[in-house]
mmCIF file with all atom_site columns, C-alpha atoms in Angstrom:
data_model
loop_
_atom_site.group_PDB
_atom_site.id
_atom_site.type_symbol
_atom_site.label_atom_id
_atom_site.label_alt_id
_atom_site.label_comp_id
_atom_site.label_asym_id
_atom_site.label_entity_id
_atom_site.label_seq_id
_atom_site.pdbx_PDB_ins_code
_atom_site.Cartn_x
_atom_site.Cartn_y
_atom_site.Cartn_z
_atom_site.occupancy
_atom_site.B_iso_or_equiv
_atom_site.pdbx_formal_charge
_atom_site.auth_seq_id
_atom_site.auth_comp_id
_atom_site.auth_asym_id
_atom_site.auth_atom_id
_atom_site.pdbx_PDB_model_num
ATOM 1   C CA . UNK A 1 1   ? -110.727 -116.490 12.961 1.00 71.00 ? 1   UNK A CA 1
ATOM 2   C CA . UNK A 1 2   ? -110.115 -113.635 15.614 1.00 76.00 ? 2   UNK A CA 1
ATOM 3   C CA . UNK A 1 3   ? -107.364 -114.692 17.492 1.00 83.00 ? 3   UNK A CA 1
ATOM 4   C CA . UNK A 1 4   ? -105.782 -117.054 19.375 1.00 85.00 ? 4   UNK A CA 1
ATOM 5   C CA . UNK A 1 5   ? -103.894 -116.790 22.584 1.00 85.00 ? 5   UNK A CA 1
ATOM 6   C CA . UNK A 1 6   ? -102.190 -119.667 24.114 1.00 85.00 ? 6   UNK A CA 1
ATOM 7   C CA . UNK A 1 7   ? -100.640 -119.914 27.553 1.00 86.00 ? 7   UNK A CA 1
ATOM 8   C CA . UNK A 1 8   ? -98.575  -122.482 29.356 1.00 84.00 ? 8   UNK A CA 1
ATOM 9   C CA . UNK A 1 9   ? -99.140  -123.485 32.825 1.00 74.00 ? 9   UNK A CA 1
ATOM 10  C CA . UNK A 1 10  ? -96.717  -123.335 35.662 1.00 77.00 ? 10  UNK A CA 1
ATOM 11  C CA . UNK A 1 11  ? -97.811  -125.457 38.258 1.00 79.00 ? 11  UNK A CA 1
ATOM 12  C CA . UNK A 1 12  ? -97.053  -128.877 37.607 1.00 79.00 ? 12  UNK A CA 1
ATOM 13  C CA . UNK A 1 13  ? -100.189 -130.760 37.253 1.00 82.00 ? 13  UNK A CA 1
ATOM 14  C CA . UNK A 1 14  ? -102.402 -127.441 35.355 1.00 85.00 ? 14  UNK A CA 1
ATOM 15  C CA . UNK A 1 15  ? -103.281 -127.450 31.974 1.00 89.00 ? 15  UNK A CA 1
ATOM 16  C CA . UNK A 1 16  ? -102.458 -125.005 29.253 1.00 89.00 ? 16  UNK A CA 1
ATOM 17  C CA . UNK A 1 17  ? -105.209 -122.575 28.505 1.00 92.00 ? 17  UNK A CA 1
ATOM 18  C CA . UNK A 1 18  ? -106.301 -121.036 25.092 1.00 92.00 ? 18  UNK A CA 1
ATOM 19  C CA . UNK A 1 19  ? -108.270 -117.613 25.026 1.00 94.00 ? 19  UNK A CA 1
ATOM 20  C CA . UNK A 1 20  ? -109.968 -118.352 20.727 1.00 94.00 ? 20  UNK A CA 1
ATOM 21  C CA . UNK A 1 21  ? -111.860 -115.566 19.115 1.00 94.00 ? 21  UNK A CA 1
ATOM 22  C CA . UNK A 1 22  ? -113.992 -116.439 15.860 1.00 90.00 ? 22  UNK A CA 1
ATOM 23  C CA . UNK A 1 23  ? -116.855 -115.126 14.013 1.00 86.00 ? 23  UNK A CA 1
ATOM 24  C CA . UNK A 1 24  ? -119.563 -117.078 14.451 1.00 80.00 ? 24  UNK A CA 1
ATOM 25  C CA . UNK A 1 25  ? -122.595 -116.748 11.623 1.00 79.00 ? 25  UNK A CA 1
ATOM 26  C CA . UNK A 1 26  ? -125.073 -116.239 14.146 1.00 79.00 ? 26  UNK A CA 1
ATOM 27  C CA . UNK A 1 27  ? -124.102 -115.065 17.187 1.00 82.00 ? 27  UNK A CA 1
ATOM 28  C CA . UNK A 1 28  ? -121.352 -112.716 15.927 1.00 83.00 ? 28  UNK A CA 1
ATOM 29  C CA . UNK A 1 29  ? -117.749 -112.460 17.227 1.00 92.00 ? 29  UNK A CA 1
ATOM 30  C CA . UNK A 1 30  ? -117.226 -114.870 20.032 1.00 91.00 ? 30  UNK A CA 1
ATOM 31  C CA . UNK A 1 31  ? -114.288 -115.215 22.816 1.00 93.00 ? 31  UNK A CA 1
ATOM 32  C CA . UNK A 1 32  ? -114.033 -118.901 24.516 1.00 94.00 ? 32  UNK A CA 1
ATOM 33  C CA . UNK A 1 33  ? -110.976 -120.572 26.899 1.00 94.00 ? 33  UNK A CA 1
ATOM 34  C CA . UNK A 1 34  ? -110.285 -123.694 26.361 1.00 94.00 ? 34  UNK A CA 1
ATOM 35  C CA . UNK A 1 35  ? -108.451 -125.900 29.163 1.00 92.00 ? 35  UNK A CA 1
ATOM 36  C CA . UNK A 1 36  ? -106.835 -129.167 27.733 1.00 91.00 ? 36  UNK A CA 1
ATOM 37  C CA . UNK A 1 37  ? -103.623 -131.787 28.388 1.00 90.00 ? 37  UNK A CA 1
ATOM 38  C CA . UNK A 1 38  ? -101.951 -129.652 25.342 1.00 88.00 ? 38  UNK A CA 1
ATOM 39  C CA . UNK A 1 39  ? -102.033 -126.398 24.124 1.00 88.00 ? 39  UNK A CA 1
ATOM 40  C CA . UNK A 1 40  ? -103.446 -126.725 20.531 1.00 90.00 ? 40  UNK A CA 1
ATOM 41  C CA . UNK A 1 41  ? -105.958 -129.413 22.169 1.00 93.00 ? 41  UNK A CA 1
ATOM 42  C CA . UNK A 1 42  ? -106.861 -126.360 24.407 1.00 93.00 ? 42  UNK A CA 1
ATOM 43  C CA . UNK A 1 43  ? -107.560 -124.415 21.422 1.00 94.00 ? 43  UNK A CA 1
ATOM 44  C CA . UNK A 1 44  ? -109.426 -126.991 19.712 1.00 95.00 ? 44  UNK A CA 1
ATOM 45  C CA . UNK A 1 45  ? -111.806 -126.988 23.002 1.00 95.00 ? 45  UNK A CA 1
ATOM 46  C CA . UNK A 1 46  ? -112.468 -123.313 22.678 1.00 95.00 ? 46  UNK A CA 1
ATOM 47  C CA . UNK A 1 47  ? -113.518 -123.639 19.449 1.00 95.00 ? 47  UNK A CA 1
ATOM 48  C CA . UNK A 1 48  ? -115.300 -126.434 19.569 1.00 95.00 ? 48  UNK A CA 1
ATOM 49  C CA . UNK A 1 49  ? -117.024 -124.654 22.604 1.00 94.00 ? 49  UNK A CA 1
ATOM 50  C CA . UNK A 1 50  ? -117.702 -121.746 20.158 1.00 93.00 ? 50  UNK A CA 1
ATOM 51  C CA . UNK A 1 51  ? -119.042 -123.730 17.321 1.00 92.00 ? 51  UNK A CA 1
ATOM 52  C CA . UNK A 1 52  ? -121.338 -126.222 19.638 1.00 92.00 ? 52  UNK A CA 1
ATOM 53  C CA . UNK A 1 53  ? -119.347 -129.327 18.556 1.00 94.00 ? 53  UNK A CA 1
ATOM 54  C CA . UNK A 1 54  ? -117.580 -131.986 20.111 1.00 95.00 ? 54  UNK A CA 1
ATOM 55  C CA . UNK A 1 55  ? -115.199 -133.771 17.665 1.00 97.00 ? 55  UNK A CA 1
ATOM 56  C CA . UNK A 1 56  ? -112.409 -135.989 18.394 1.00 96.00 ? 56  UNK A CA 1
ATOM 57  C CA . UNK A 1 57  ? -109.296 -135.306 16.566 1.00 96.00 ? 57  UNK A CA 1
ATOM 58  C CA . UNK A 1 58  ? -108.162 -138.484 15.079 1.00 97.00 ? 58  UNK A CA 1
ATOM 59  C CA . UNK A 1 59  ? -104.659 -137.203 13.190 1.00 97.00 ? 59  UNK A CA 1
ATOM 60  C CA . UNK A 1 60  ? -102.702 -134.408 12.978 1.00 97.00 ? 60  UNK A CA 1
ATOM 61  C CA . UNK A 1 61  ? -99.838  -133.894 10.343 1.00 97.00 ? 61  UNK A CA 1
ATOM 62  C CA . UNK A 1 62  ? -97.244  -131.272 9.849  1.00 96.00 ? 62  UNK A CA 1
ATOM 63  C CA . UNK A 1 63  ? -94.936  -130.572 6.810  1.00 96.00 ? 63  UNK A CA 1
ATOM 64  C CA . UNK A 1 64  ? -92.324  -128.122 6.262  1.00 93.00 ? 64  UNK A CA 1
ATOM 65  C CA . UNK A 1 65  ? -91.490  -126.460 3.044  1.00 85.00 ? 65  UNK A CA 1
ATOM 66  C CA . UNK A 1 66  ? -89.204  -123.785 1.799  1.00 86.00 ? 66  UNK A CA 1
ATOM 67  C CA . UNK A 1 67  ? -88.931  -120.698 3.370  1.00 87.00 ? 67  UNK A CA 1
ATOM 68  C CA . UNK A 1 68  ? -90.568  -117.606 2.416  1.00 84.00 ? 68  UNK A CA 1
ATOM 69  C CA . UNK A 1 69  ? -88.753  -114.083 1.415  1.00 85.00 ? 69  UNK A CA 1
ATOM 70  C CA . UNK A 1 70  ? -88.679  -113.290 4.522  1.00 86.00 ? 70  UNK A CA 1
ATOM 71  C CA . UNK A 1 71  ? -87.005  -116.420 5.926  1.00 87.00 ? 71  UNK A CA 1
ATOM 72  C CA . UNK A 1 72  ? -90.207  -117.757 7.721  1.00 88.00 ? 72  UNK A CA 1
ATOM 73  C CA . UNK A 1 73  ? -90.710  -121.705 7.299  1.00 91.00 ? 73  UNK A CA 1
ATOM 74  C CA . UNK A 1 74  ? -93.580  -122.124 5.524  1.00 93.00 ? 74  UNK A CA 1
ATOM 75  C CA . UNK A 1 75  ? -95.527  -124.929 6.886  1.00 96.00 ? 75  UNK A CA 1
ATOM 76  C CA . UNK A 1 76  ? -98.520  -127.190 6.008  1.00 96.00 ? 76  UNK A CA 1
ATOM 77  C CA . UNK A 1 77  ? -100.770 -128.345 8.468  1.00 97.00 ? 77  UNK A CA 1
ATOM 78  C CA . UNK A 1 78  ? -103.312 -131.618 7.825  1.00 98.00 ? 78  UNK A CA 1
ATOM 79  C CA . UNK A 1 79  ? -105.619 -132.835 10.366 1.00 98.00 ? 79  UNK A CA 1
ATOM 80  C CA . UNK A 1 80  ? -108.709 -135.248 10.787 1.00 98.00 ? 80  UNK A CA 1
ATOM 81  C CA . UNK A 1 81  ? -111.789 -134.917 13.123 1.00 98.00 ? 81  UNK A CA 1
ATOM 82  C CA . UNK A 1 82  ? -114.402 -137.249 13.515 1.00 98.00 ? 82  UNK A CA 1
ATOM 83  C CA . UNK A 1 83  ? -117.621 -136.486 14.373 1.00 96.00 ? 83  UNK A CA 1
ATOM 84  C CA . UNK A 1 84  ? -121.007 -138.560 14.571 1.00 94.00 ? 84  UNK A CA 1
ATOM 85  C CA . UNK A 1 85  ? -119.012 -141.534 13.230 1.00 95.00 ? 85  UNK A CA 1
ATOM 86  C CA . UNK A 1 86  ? -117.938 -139.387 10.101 1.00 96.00 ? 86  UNK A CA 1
ATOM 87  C CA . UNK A 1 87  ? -114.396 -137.878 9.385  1.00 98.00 ? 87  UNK A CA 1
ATOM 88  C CA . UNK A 1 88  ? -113.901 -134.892 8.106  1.00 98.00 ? 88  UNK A CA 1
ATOM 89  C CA . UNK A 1 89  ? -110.267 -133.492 6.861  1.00 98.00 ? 89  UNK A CA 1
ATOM 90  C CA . UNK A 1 90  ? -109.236 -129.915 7.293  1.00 98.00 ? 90  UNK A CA 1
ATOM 91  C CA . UNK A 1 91  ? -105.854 -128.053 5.886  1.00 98.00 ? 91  UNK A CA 1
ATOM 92  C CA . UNK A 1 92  ? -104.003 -124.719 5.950  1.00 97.00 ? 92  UNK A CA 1
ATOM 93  C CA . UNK A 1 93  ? -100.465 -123.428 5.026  1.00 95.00 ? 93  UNK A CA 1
ATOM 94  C CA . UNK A 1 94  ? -98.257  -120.514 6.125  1.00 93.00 ? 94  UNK A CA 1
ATOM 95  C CA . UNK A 1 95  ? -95.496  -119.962 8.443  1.00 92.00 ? 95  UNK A CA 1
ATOM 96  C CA . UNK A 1 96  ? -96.624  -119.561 11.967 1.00 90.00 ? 96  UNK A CA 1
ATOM 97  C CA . UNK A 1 97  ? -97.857  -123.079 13.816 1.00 91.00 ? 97  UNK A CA 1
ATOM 98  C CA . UNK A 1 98  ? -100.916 -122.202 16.219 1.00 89.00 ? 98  UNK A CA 1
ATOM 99  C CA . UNK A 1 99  ? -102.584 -120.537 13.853 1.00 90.00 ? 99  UNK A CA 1
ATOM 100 C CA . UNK A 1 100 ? -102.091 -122.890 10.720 1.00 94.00 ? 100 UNK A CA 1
ATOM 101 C CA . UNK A 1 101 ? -103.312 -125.834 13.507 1.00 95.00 ? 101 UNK A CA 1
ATOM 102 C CA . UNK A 1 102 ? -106.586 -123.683 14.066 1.00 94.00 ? 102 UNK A CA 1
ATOM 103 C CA . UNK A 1 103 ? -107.410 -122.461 10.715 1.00 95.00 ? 103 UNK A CA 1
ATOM 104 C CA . UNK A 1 104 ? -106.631 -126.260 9.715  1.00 97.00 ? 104 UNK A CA 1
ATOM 105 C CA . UNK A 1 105 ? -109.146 -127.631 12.697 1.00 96.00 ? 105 UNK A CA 1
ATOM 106 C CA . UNK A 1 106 ? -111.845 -125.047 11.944 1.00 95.00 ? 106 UNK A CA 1
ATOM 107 C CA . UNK A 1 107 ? -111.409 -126.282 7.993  1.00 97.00 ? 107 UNK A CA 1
ATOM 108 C CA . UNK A 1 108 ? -112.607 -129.520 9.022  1.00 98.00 ? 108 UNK A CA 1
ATOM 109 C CA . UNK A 1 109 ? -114.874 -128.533 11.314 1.00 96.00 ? 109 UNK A CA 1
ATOM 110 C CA . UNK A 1 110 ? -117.120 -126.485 8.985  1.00 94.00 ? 110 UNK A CA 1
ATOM 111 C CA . UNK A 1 111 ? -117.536 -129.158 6.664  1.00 96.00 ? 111 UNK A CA 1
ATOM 112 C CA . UNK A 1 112 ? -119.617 -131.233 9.557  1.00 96.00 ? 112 UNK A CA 1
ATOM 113 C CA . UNK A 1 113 ? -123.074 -130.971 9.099  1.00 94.00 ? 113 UNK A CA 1
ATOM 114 C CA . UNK A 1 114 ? -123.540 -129.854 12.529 1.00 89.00 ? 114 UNK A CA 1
ATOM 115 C CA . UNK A 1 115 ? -121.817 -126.324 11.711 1.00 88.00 ? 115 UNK A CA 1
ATOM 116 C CA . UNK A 1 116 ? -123.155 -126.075 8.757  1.00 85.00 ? 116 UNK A CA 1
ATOM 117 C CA . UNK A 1 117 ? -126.499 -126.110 9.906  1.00 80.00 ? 117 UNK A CA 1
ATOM 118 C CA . UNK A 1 118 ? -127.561 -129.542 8.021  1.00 73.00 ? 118 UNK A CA 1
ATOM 119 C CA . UNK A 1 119 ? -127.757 -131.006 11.593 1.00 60.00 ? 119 UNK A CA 1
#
C-alpha cells in the first residue's frame, strides 16, 4: 500500500472521498478515488477499483490493546469480504485506524482468486 487519503464532505448530502495508492503486480503503482456513504467504504471502493474487484464487506471488527512505547493504542482490525459467494477474512494490527482498515481489506482481498489471478 501507497497511501491513503481520506476527506470528509461538507455539503450535507456529499459523500466522503478517498484518494488510495497501491502497487499493483501488473500495472505498477496505481492512484484511484473512491466516493462512498463512509469514509473507509470510500477507501474500500478505490481499491477495489484498483484491484478490478467488487466485494461486499460483510463484517468489520475492531479491538484495542495496550499501548505502545510511545503511547499509541495499538489496535487490531478483522474484517470479512465476500466475493463470488465465497468469504474471505483479512487482518492487520498497529496503532493508526485507516490504515490498519485498508491493509486489513486488501488482506482479504488478495486471497480471492480473482486477484490472485486464479480467476
Amino acid at each position: 500500500m501507497g497511501r491513503v487519503d481520506l476527506r470528509s464532505a461538507v455539503a450535507e448530502h456529499a459523500w466522503p472521498v478517498a484518494r488510495v495508492e497501491l502497487d499493483h503486480r501488473t500495472r505498477g503503482r496505481v492512484t484511484d478515488i473512491g466516493s462512498a456513504p463512509g469514509a473507509f467504504d470510500a477507501a474500500f471502493a478505490a481499491a477495489a477499483h484498483i484491484l478490478e474487484i467488487a466485494p461486499t464487506l460483510t463484517s468489520y471488527e475492531v479491538r484495542s490493546a495496550d499501548r505502545d512505547e510511545d503511547g499509541a493504542l495499538q489496535i487490531t482490525i478483522d474484517v470479512r469480504i465476500e466475493l463470488d459467494g465465497e468469504g474471505y477474512a483479512g487482518t492487520s494490527s498497529g496503532s493508526d485506524l485507516v490504515e490498519c482498515s485498508l491493509i486489513a481489506w486488501l488482506d482479504a482481498a488478495m486471497k480471492t482468486p480473482a486477484v490472485r489471478g486464479e480467476g
